[in-house]
């Protein structure tokens, strides 16, 4: 019979290899060929297309679809876009996290809670954004605050303006926070689990490079229109820190991780360029007086394009 001391020594010898195995998901263990994680083209393409069509295209559909098709007292085409987005996006996030090559450190409970908060925040935004875009048909101007809008000046009783400000708060602040914080949390969690040994990394395919540019342009819209530049910058900084941490173990991001890094990096360049272009704009400076000045594209459209 093996003595207690012998068993302890055996456990000490086995523990380093066990720790290393715990860093890799069982589905990627084995031969070097099995350690190569493929680019998840189906999920990234689905996310990119539905972001462009259902999120970016939503306000365009609200503005250009004839009112006869969706009266002001009924949901618009853009609202149905938003409903579809609220279902497809969390589904894609869950499927993406399922394919993570490494076990996620926070467990499934945190992921489920994040997705639940995501759906709740996106649903709050659905209602507020729907009313906001219906108000545009009545003369509401996005580059002005709620109280400064001309259509609010003659509203009676005056307390109704407070109700519209509450609606704006649910739309632009609470809804965005509950929507985007869980969204970026899921992305960062996935990124933290998509590291492989340096020799197990596959090169970026052409489809990944194309989606990098397309996703970065959408992310620029998301960051600026959603007013979430601090959250985006924090997420990107965390991703860079995760890269440095994993290099200590001889691991690098897989092809999906590099896709996220490159798209976030290009997004940062686009946002900085956008802010620099509008840095001295007097009207937008009044609209965005805070320290972090990131104008919204639809405010720019309302101010300089719609008036023409």
Tab-separated table of C-alpha atoms in Angstrom:
chain	number	residue	atom	x	y	z
A	1	UNK	CA	0.000	0.000	0.000
A	2	UNK	CA	1.306	3.450	-0.957
A	3	UNK	CA	2.161	5.571	2.057
A	4	UNK	CA	0.630	9.012	2.669
A	5	UNK	CA	3.982	10.741	2.026
A	6	UNK	CA	4.391	8.917	-1.297
A	7	UNK	CA	0.908	9.967	-2.417
A	8	UNK	CA	1.622	13.599	-1.516
A	9	UNK	CA	4.843	13.560	-3.541
A	10	UNK	CA	3.004	12.068	-6.505
A	11	UNK	CA	0.327	14.770	-6.329
A	12	UNK	CA	2.986	17.498	-6.264
A	13	UNK	CA	4.604	16.072	-9.375
A	14	UNK	CA	1.289	15.870	-11.224
A	15	UNK	CA	-0.053	19.299	-10.202
A	16	UNK	CA	1.828	21.472	-12.746
A	17	UNK	CA	0.587	19.461	-15.696
A	18	UNK	CA	-2.909	19.452	-14.246
A	19	UNK	CA	-2.883	23.256	-13.915
A	20	UNK	CA	-1.860	23.583	-17.535
A	21	UNK	CA	-4.578	21.184	-18.646
A	22	UNK	CA	-7.158	23.210	-16.721
A	23	UNK	CA	-6.294	26.241	-18.886
A	24	UNK	CA	-7.436	24.454	-22.042
A	25	UNK	CA	-10.929	23.166	-22.784
A	26	UNK	CA	-11.156	19.427	-23.228
A	27	UNK	CA	-12.400	19.858	-26.798
A	28	UNK	CA	-9.034	21.292	-27.868
A	29	UNK	CA	-6.745	18.823	-26.135
A	30	UNK	CA	-4.889	16.126	-28.005
A	31	UNK	CA	-2.843	16.375	-31.183
A	32	UNK	CA	-1.572	19.724	-32.507
A	33	UNK	CA	-4.153	19.653	-35.315
A	34	UNK	CA	-6.945	19.506	-32.761
A	35	UNK	CA	-5.518	22.504	-30.933
A	36	UNK	CA	-6.040	24.751	-33.979
A	37	UNK	CA	-9.287	26.666	-33.362
A	38	UNK	CA	-11.120	27.589	-36.595
A	39	UNK	CA	-12.506	31.027	-37.349
A	40	UNK	CA	-16.184	31.041	-36.366
A	41	UNK	CA	-17.334	32.545	-39.649
A	42	UNK	CA	-20.968	31.527	-39.173
A	43	UNK	CA	-21.352	33.336	-35.841
A	44	UNK	CA	-19.236	36.407	-36.647
A	45	UNK	CA	-20.982	36.830	-40.010
A	46	UNK	CA	-24.408	36.471	-38.395
A	47	UNK	CA	-23.527	39.035	-35.724
A	48	UNK	CA	-22.135	41.442	-38.312
A	49	UNK	CA	-25.114	41.192	-40.655
A	50	UNK	CA	-27.734	41.513	-37.952
A	51	UNK	CA	-25.858	44.432	-36.373
A	52	UNK	CA	-25.828	46.298	-39.672
A	53	UNK	CA	-29.369	45.411	-40.712
A	54	UNK	CA	-31.264	45.251	-37.429
A	55	UNK	CA	-29.386	47.887	-35.395
A	56	UNK	CA	-27.852	50.358	-37.846
A	57	UNK	CA	-30.684	49.905	-40.349
A	58	UNK	CA	-33.398	50.254	-37.720
A	59	UNK	CA	-33.587	54.089	-37.543
A	60	UNK	CA	-33.234	54.284	-41.330
A	61	UNK	CA	-36.249	51.999	-41.722
A	62	UNK	CA	-38.172	54.104	-39.196
A	63	UNK	CA	-37.511	57.290	-41.171
A	64	UNK	CA	-37.954	56.082	-44.748
A	65	UNK	CA	-40.753	53.525	-44.555
A	66	UNK	CA	-44.062	55.320	-45.335
A	67	UNK	CA	-46.186	56.136	-42.300
A	68	UNK	CA	-49.154	54.459	-43.985
A	69	UNK	CA	-47.389	51.152	-43.415
A	70	UNK	CA	-46.858	51.795	-39.707
A	71	UNK	CA	-48.997	54.569	-38.174
A	72	UNK	CA	-47.551	56.601	-35.309
A	73	UNK	CA	-49.682	54.756	-32.749
A	74	UNK	CA	-48.412	51.341	-33.874
A	75	UNK	CA	-44.964	49.664	-33.855
A	76	UNK	CA	-42.818	50.673	-36.808
A	77	UNK	CA	-40.720	48.458	-39.068
A	78	UNK	CA	-37.683	49.538	-37.046
A	79	UNK	CA	-39.333	48.277	-33.864
A	80	UNK	CA	-39.653	44.811	-35.366
A	81	UNK	CA	-35.985	45.056	-36.351
A	82	UNK	CA	-35.174	45.792	-32.708
A	83	UNK	CA	-37.266	42.849	-31.495
A	84	UNK	CA	-35.389	40.509	-33.820
A	85	UNK	CA	-32.074	41.979	-32.642
A	86	UNK	CA	-33.038	41.346	-28.999
A	87	UNK	CA	-33.453	37.642	-29.790
A	88	UNK	CA	-30.669	36.948	-32.305
A	89	UNK	CA	-27.828	38.769	-30.530
A	90	UNK	CA	-28.045	37.007	-27.131
A	91	UNK	CA	-28.434	33.682	-28.939
A	92	UNK	CA	-25.239	34.329	-30.927
A	93	UNK	CA	-23.406	35.402	-27.771
A	94	UNK	CA	-24.371	32.177	-26.005
A	95	UNK	CA	-23.306	30.065	-28.992
A	96	UNK	CA	-20.025	31.970	-29.196
A	97	UNK	CA	-19.298	31.376	-25.514
A	98	UNK	CA	-20.119	27.681	-25.971
A	99	UNK	CA	-17.280	27.444	-28.495
A	100	UNK	CA	-14.746	29.033	-26.180
A	101	UNK	CA	-11.640	26.785	-26.288
A	102	UNK	CA	-10.945	27.303	-22.584
A	103	UNK	CA	-13.173	26.967	-19.551
A	104	UNK	CA	-14.508	30.377	-18.577
A	105	UNK	CA	-13.312	31.507	-15.127
A	106	UNK	CA	-16.586	33.000	-13.851
A	107	UNK	CA	-18.810	30.052	-14.712
A	108	UNK	CA	-22.111	29.808	-16.542
A	109	UNK	CA	-24.175	31.679	-13.924
A	110	UNK	CA	-22.448	34.994	-14.666
A	111	UNK	CA	-22.968	34.454	-18.396
A	112	UNK	CA	-26.680	33.749	-17.964
A	113	UNK	CA	-27.114	36.830	-15.757
A	114	UNK	CA	-25.242	38.972	-18.273
A	115	UNK	CA	-27.478	37.786	-21.114
A	116	UNK	CA	-30.620	38.380	-19.015
A	117	UNK	CA	-29.525	41.946	-18.228
A	118	UNK	CA	-28.643	42.422	-21.900
A	119	UNK	CA	-32.156	41.473	-23.013
A	120	UNK	CA	-33.747	43.674	-20.337
A	121	UNK	CA	-31.613	46.701	-21.249
A	122	UNK	CA	-32.172	46.240	-24.982
A	123	UNK	CA	-35.927	45.977	-24.338
A	124	UNK	CA	-35.902	49.240	-22.358
A	125	UNK	CA	-34.082	50.848	-25.252
A	126	UNK	CA	-36.613	49.400	-27.699
A	127	UNK	CA	-39.488	51.316	-26.090
A	128	UNK	CA	-37.616	54.597	-25.606
A	129	UNK	CA	-36.052	54.554	-29.057
A	130	UNK	CA	-39.374	53.731	-30.684
A	131	UNK	CA	-41.063	56.793	-29.157
A	132	UNK	CA	-38.038	58.977	-29.925
A	133	UNK	CA	-38.076	58.131	-33.633
A	134	UNK	CA	-41.836	58.625	-33.797
A	135	UNK	CA	-41.289	62.111	-32.350
A	136	UNK	CA	-38.882	62.869	-35.218
A	137	UNK	CA	-41.862	62.710	-37.591
A	138	UNK	CA	-43.418	65.482	-35.466
A	139	UNK	CA	-40.368	67.755	-35.647
A	140	UNK	CA	-38.187	66.477	-32.800
A	141	UNK	CA	-34.508	67.417	-33.304
A	142	UNK	CA	-31.880	64.958	-32.071
A	143	UNK	CA	-29.130	67.553	-31.749
A	144	UNK	CA	-31.123	69.389	-29.042
A	145	UNK	CA	-31.926	68.235	-25.521
A	146	UNK	CA	-35.464	67.121	-24.698
A	147	UNK	CA	-36.409	70.346	-22.887
A	148	UNK	CA	-34.867	72.580	-25.569
A	149	UNK	CA	-36.730	70.957	-28.449
A	150	UNK	CA	-39.252	73.295	-30.117
A	151	UNK	CA	-42.054	70.723	-29.982
A	152	UNK	CA	-41.672	70.592	-26.188
A	153	UNK	CA	-41.984	74.354	-25.691
A	154	UNK	CA	-45.771	74.495	-26.086
A	155	UNK	CA	-46.508	71.169	-24.424
A	156	UNK	CA	-49.226	71.405	-21.765
A	157	UNK	CA	-49.089	70.731	-18.912
A	158	UNK	CA	-45.368	71.430	-18.527
A	159	UNK	CA	-44.959	68.327	-16.371
A	160	UNK	CA	-45.292	66.255	-19.554
A	161	UNK	CA	-41.784	67.384	-20.477
A	162	UNK	CA	-40.552	65.619	-17.335
A	163	UNK	CA	-42.170	62.418	-18.571
A	164	UNK	CA	-40.370	62.699	-21.898
A	165	UNK	CA	-37.098	63.331	-20.065
A	166	UNK	CA	-37.736	60.165	-18.040
A	167	UNK	CA	-38.324	58.287	-21.278
A	168	UNK	CA	-35.064	59.710	-22.657
A	169	UNK	CA	-33.274	58.559	-19.482
A	170	UNK	CA	-34.549	55.006	-19.931
A	171	UNK	CA	-33.542	55.117	-23.601
A	172	UNK	CA	-30.113	56.776	-23.558
A	173	UNK	CA	-28.784	56.043	-20.074
A	174	UNK	CA	-30.314	53.131	-18.163
A	175	UNK	CA	-31.189	51.166	-21.293
A	176	UNK	CA	-27.745	51.658	-22.805
A	177	UNK	CA	-25.937	50.690	-19.600
A	178	UNK	CA	-27.990	47.522	-19.090
A	179	UNK	CA	-27.590	46.704	-22.780
A	180	UNK	CA	-23.926	47.409	-23.455
A	181	UNK	CA	-22.212	46.482	-20.175
A	182	UNK	CA	-23.384	42.824	-20.381
A	183	UNK	CA	-22.646	42.813	-24.127
A	184	UNK	CA	-19.018	43.856	-23.695
A	185	UNK	CA	-18.692	41.649	-20.599
A	186	UNK	CA	-19.618	38.604	-22.698
A	187	UNK	CA	-17.135	39.611	-25.393
A	188	UNK	CA	-14.317	40.115	-22.875
A	189	UNK	CA	-15.123	36.796	-21.170
A	190	UNK	CA	-15.004	35.027	-24.507
A	191	UNK	CA	-11.765	36.767	-25.443
A	192	UNK	CA	-10.197	35.688	-22.149
A	193	UNK	CA	-10.920	32.071	-23.016
A	194	UNK	CA	-9.764	31.986	-26.643
A	195	UNK	CA	-6.028	31.587	-26.008
A	196	UNK	CA	-4.003	28.697	-27.379
A	197	UNK	CA	-0.325	27.697	-27.394
A	198	UNK	CA	1.631	29.798	-29.867
A	199	UNK	CA	2.182	26.831	-32.187
A	200	UNK	CA	-1.541	26.055	-32.204
A	201	UNK	CA	-2.600	29.386	-33.693
A	202	UNK	CA	-4.029	29.502	-37.180
A	203	UNK	CA	-3.593	32.457	-39.567
A	204	UNK	CA	-6.351	34.974	-40.286
A	205	UNK	CA	-8.385	33.937	-43.354
A	206	UNK	CA	-9.517	36.495	-45.925
A	207	UNK	CA	-13.073	36.367	-44.571
A	208	UNK	CA	-11.798	37.375	-41.129
A	209	UNK	CA	-9.930	40.397	-42.527
A	210	UNK	CA	-13.025	41.536	-44.432
A	211	UNK	CA	-15.235	41.144	-41.367
A	212	UNK	CA	-12.642	43.018	-39.293
A	213	UNK	CA	-13.177	46.165	-41.363
A	214	UNK	CA	-16.961	45.775	-41.601
A	215	UNK	CA	-17.277	45.092	-37.857
A	216	UNK	CA	-15.010	48.014	-36.962
A	217	UNK	CA	-17.169	50.464	-38.917
A	218	UNK	CA	-20.273	49.181	-37.143
A	219	UNK	CA	-18.502	49.334	-33.776
A	220	UNK	CA	-17.667	52.976	-34.521
A	221	UNK	CA	-21.397	53.613	-34.924
A	222	UNK	CA	-22.180	51.614	-31.782
A	223	UNK	CA	-19.645	53.472	-29.628
A	224	UNK	CA	-20.548	56.957	-30.858
A	225	UNK	CA	-24.320	56.610	-31.112
A	226	UNK	CA	-24.530	54.630	-27.882
A	227	UNK	CA	-22.275	57.102	-26.038
A	228	UNK	CA	-20.256	54.233	-24.558
A	229	UNK	CA	-16.705	55.277	-25.387
A	230	UNK	CA	-15.467	54.820	-21.754
A	231	UNK	CA	-16.965	51.306	-21.653
A	232	UNK	CA	-15.464	50.420	-25.026
A	233	UNK	CA	-12.051	51.776	-24.067
A	234	UNK	CA	-12.127	49.861	-20.764
A	235	UNK	CA	-13.032	46.638	-22.573
A	236	UNK	CA	-10.233	47.101	-25.100
A	237	UNK	CA	-7.727	47.839	-22.323
A	238	UNK	CA	-8.813	44.670	-20.487
A	239	UNK	CA	-8.294	42.656	-23.661
A	240	UNK	CA	-4.749	44.013	-24.019
A	241	UNK	CA	-4.028	43.182	-20.364
A	242	UNK	CA	-5.337	39.645	-20.890
A	243	UNK	CA	-2.953	39.269	-23.842
A	244	UNK	CA	0.023	40.317	-21.714
A	245	UNK	CA	-1.012	37.982	-18.889
A	246	UNK	CA	-1.320	34.929	-21.147
A	247	UNK	CA	2.029	35.545	-22.783
A	248	UNK	CA	3.583	34.461	-19.499
A	249	UNK	CA	2.237	30.978	-20.235
A	250	UNK	CA	3.371	30.979	-23.863
A	251	UNK	CA	-0.172	31.452	-25.146
A	252	UNK	CA	-1.578	33.850	-27.737
A	253	UNK	CA	-5.111	34.600	-28.954
A	254	UNK	CA	-6.509	32.216	-31.518
A	255	UNK	CA	-7.807	33.494	-34.852
A	256	UNK	CA	-11.072	34.645	-33.235
A	257	UNK	CA	-9.185	36.528	-30.546
A	258	UNK	CA	-7.033	38.340	-33.090
A	259	UNK	CA	-10.162	39.180	-35.063
A	260	UNK	CA	-11.571	40.889	-31.963
A	261	UNK	CA	-8.300	42.688	-31.210
A	262	UNK	CA	-7.924	44.059	-34.731
A	263	UNK	CA	-11.561	45.132	-35.039
A	264	UNK	CA	-11.464	46.907	-31.650
A	265	UNK	CA	-8.185	48.600	-32.560
A	266	UNK	CA	-9.571	49.861	-35.874
A	267	UNK	CA	-12.724	51.016	-34.074
A	268	UNK	CA	-10.603	53.144	-31.747
A	269	UNK	CA	-8.889	54.761	-34.741
A	270	UNK	CA	-12.258	55.552	-36.351
A	271	UNK	CA	-13.695	57.061	-33.156
A	272	UNK	CA	-10.638	59.270	-32.615
A	273	UNK	CA	-10.843	60.424	-36.257
A	274	UNK	CA	-14.562	61.218	-35.867
A	275	UNK	CA	-13.989	63.231	-32.686
A	276	UNK	CA	-11.082	65.096	-34.266
A	277	UNK	CA	-13.202	66.011	-37.294
A	278	UNK	CA	-15.947	67.538	-35.101
A	279	UNK	CA	-13.711	68.823	-32.307
A	280	UNK	CA	-14.422	72.525	-32.914
A	281	UNK	CA	-18.092	72.229	-33.896
A	282	UNK	CA	-19.905	74.903	-31.804
A	283	UNK	CA	-23.408	73.415	-32.027
A	284	UNK	CA	-22.357	69.900	-31.069
A	285	UNK	CA	-20.172	71.277	-28.272
A	286	UNK	CA	-23.337	72.705	-26.713
A	287	UNK	CA	-25.136	69.384	-27.161
A	288	UNK	CA	-22.254	67.389	-25.588
A	289	UNK	CA	-20.736	69.591	-22.859
A	290	UNK	CA	-19.178	66.773	-20.819
A	291	UNK	CA	-15.466	66.082	-20.539
A	292	UNK	CA	-15.682	63.122	-22.929
A	293	UNK	CA	-16.800	64.659	-26.217
A	294	UNK	CA	-18.071	62.013	-28.643
A	295	UNK	CA	-20.874	63.339	-30.898
A	296	UNK	CA	-23.609	60.985	-32.054
A	297	UNK	CA	-23.895	60.355	-35.813
A	298	UNK	CA	-27.656	60.889	-35.752
A	299	UNK	CA	-27.207	64.241	-34.005
A	300	UNK	CA	-24.819	65.231	-36.798
A	301	UNK	CA	-27.374	64.021	-39.350
A	302	UNK	CA	-30.178	65.994	-37.682
A	303	UNK	CA	-28.062	69.155	-37.561
A	304	UNK	CA	-26.356	69.182	-40.964
A	305	UNK	CA	-28.053	66.694	-43.287
A	306	UNK	CA	-31.771	66.512	-42.470
A	307	UNK	CA	-32.155	70.291	-42.690
A	308	UNK	CA	-31.103	70.266	-46.335
